[in-house]
Amino acid sequence: MNKFIFISGGVCSSLGKGVAASSLGALLESRGLNVRMVKCDPYINVDAGTMSPYQHGEVYVTDDGAETDLDLGNYARFTGSPLSRANSVTTGQVYESVIRKEREGRFLGRCVQVIPHITDEIKSRILAVAREDPDNDVVIVEIGGTVGDIESIPFLEAARQLIHESGKANAISVHLTLIPEVAGGELKTKPTQHSVKAMQEMGIQPDVLICRAPVMLDEPTRRKIALFTNVESEAVFTSYDVDTTIYEIPIVFFDQKLDQVVLKKMGVESRHAKLAPWYSMMDRFAGRKGKVRIGIVGKYMELHDAYKSVYEALFHAGLECGVAVELVKIDSTRLEETDNPDSILGASSAAEARLDGILVPGGFGQRGINGMVKASAWARTNKVPYFGICLGMQIMVIDWGRHVLGWEDADSTEFDQDSKHPVISLLEEQVDVKNYGGTMRLGKSETVAEPGTHILAAYKEKNIWERHRHRYEFSNKYRKEMTESGLKTAAFTPDGSLVECVEWPDHPWGLGVQFHPEFKSKPTAASPLFRDFIAAARDARSCN
Ligand code: GLN
């Protein structure tokens, strides 16, 4: 069975199309269907790897090392769809391969055009995901952007063709719109009517509408929308603003029978929905007692999406540890400017204002680094739980070099090429390791944890598979002095050549990893390291 669901958006962006697509995926999986998720991004970048987190939020990394759009992170958190390079299609990739074929003369003298050549390339990428595994049932294709955008036209045209070629029962269109509320509390359906008209002009009649609205739409409003849009009123759904968590959306849709209507339209018989993991997750949400305050010390603090997977993983960990996690976002440049980090990190403040843990996430570039080093030193000396991810681990090593070993200029060669103590460096700068090249380490690889470490206690097994995205490494030249002065090297690559995890001695929980565990965390199964970090923060708080 190969069915397609195309999810498009109208009226404006940021309506939660990714969450809607993922929630529908979760519901179909709960009925035993094999779901694959694909994101089509109309931007011309070949991938998200070169985009600033300020522009487009975090870069989500897949097992095979693709640097993709953050929506793939939503898919990973809500569904079990395998995700790789193939699940993220951008205009840049599509044009790149069509132009390469043209240069190779593969179009045999024909004029190369958007239709059919660009649309064929889009279709072949979607079909490739569908055919990846003979057991695939449904491919959910989310089309980025808003109907009416110039950039998304080829993707919508490819969707139209696939719907036409597959037949109505095999491919449907789900369109997400906004129902705004105007003064006086009145809900307005007109933008939705126009948005569906724009879809119809593209040759696509939406089969299902999901209306983002502040409250549940009543029956007369749904009937009115149905009348104006040619969509059956039973196929008009509301994605209302929940005051709990986005992870309730699958249940919100289930209660409205979204999955039943979608399956009926595609002629699919399915077994009963098994939503127990989602309900018990919501029970854990409601049962949380108290909170922990976690300071995130980074440099892209204004945009929530810049550290999206980290924030989500903290939330998942809170669910497992029975506490709410309050995120305290701290711009590391602020710490750079102060001689009194306590005033920002609050060791001496009342419990209400105190930070119970510090997390330094991944990042690139020099700005704000010394503020992060201050945060590390503060957490280390005040025995506050600390979690360093990628750059956050490198920061721990720099802090140790500067403040424990007394090398004032200890640094990463990413930030200071002239440092006499380059404790973090490119591999080729380290004499004893060769053959790694100066390229980014990207994607899944194996880490082996040492006995008697926090990392082993978290994963409960020594062979760990997580994803990387970095260029610089703990310098082996300093391994001996670092460990002899007490810094624990807690995990390595299987050949022992690279340090993957460091831990502070005599500290409740101070740990940094060179990989990114946040990418594999789910609301129904938190990342082990995030879980233990939040548990340590919770225990520290209750002791105070
Ligand atoms: N900038 C560092 C490196 O390239 C850390 C990267 C990261 O945190 N993802 O090694």
mmCIF file of C-alpha atoms in Angstrom, residues 7-10 17 39-44 89-91 95 114 118-119 122 142-160 175 198-199 202 204:
data_model
loop_
_atom_site.group_PDB
_atom_site.id
_atom_site.type_symbol
_atom_site.label_atom_id
_atom_site.label_comp_id
_atom_site.label_asym_id
_atom_site.label_seq_id
_atom_site.Cartn_x
_atom_site.Cartn_y
_atom_site.Cartn_z
ATOM 1 C CA ILE A 7 0.175 18.808 3.953
ATOM 2 C CA SER A 8 0.166 22.415 2.834
ATOM 3 C CA GLY A 9 -0.371 25.650 4.690
ATOM 4 C CA GLY A 10 -2.255 28.832 4.000
ATOM 5 C CA LYS A 17 2.235 22.648 10.137
ATOM 6 C CA LYS A 39 9.692 17.724 4.292
ATOM 7 C CA CYS A 40 9.825 19.818 1.129
ATOM 8 C CA ASP A 41 11.545 23.146 1.697
ATOM 9 C CA PRO A 42 11.152 25.811 -0.961
ATOM 10 C CA TYR A 43 14.395 27.617 -0.097
ATOM 11 C CA ILE A 44 17.318 27.508 -2.520
ATOM 12 C CA VAL A 89 13.909 17.846 -0.134
ATOM 13 C CA THR A 90 14.899 21.437 -0.895
ATOM 14 C CA THR A 91 14.614 23.549 -4.027
ATOM 15 C CA TYR A 95 17.792 22.298 -9.069
ATOM 16 C CA VAL A 114 10.192 23.694 -14.369
ATOM 17 C CA ILE A 118 11.810 20.157 -11.855
ATOM 18 C CA THR A 119 8.451 18.667 -10.899
ATOM 19 C CA ILE A 122 10.487 16.397 -6.871
ATOM 20 C CA GLU A 142 4.821 18.460 4.294
ATOM 21 C CA ILE A 143 5.244 21.330 1.869
ATOM 22 C CA GLY A 144 6.984 24.265 3.486
ATOM 23 C CA GLY A 145 5.862 27.847 2.979
ATOM 24 C CA THR A 146 2.386 29.187 2.368
ATOM 25 C CA VAL A 147 0.166 28.647 -0.673
ATOM 26 C CA GLY A 148 0.580 31.692 -2.876
ATOM 27 C CA ASP A 149 4.350 31.894 -2.342
ATOM 28 C CA ILE A 150 6.251 31.898 -5.606
ATOM 29 C CA GLU A 151 8.840 29.469 -4.227
ATOM 30 C CA SER A 152 6.446 26.692 -3.316
ATOM 31 C CA ILE A 153 4.666 26.509 -6.680
ATOM 32 C CA PRO A 154 6.762 23.632 -8.112
ATOM 33 C CA PHE A 155 6.172 21.565 -4.964
ATOM 34 C CA LEU A 156 2.412 22.121 -5.045
ATOM 35 C CA GLU A 157 2.395 21.331 -8.757
ATOM 36 C CA ALA A 158 4.277 18.087 -8.073
ATOM 37 C CA ALA A 159 1.705 17.288 -5.374
ATOM 38 C CA ARG A 160 -1.130 17.991 -7.802
ATOM 39 C CA HIS A 175 -4.578 22.042 4.184
ATOM 40 C CA ALA A 198 -5.534 29.639 -3.809
ATOM 41 C CA MET A 199 -5.163 25.857 -3.517
ATOM 42 C CA MET A 202 -3.170 25.400 -8.144
ATOM 43 C CA ILE A 204 -5.694 20.997 -5.739
#
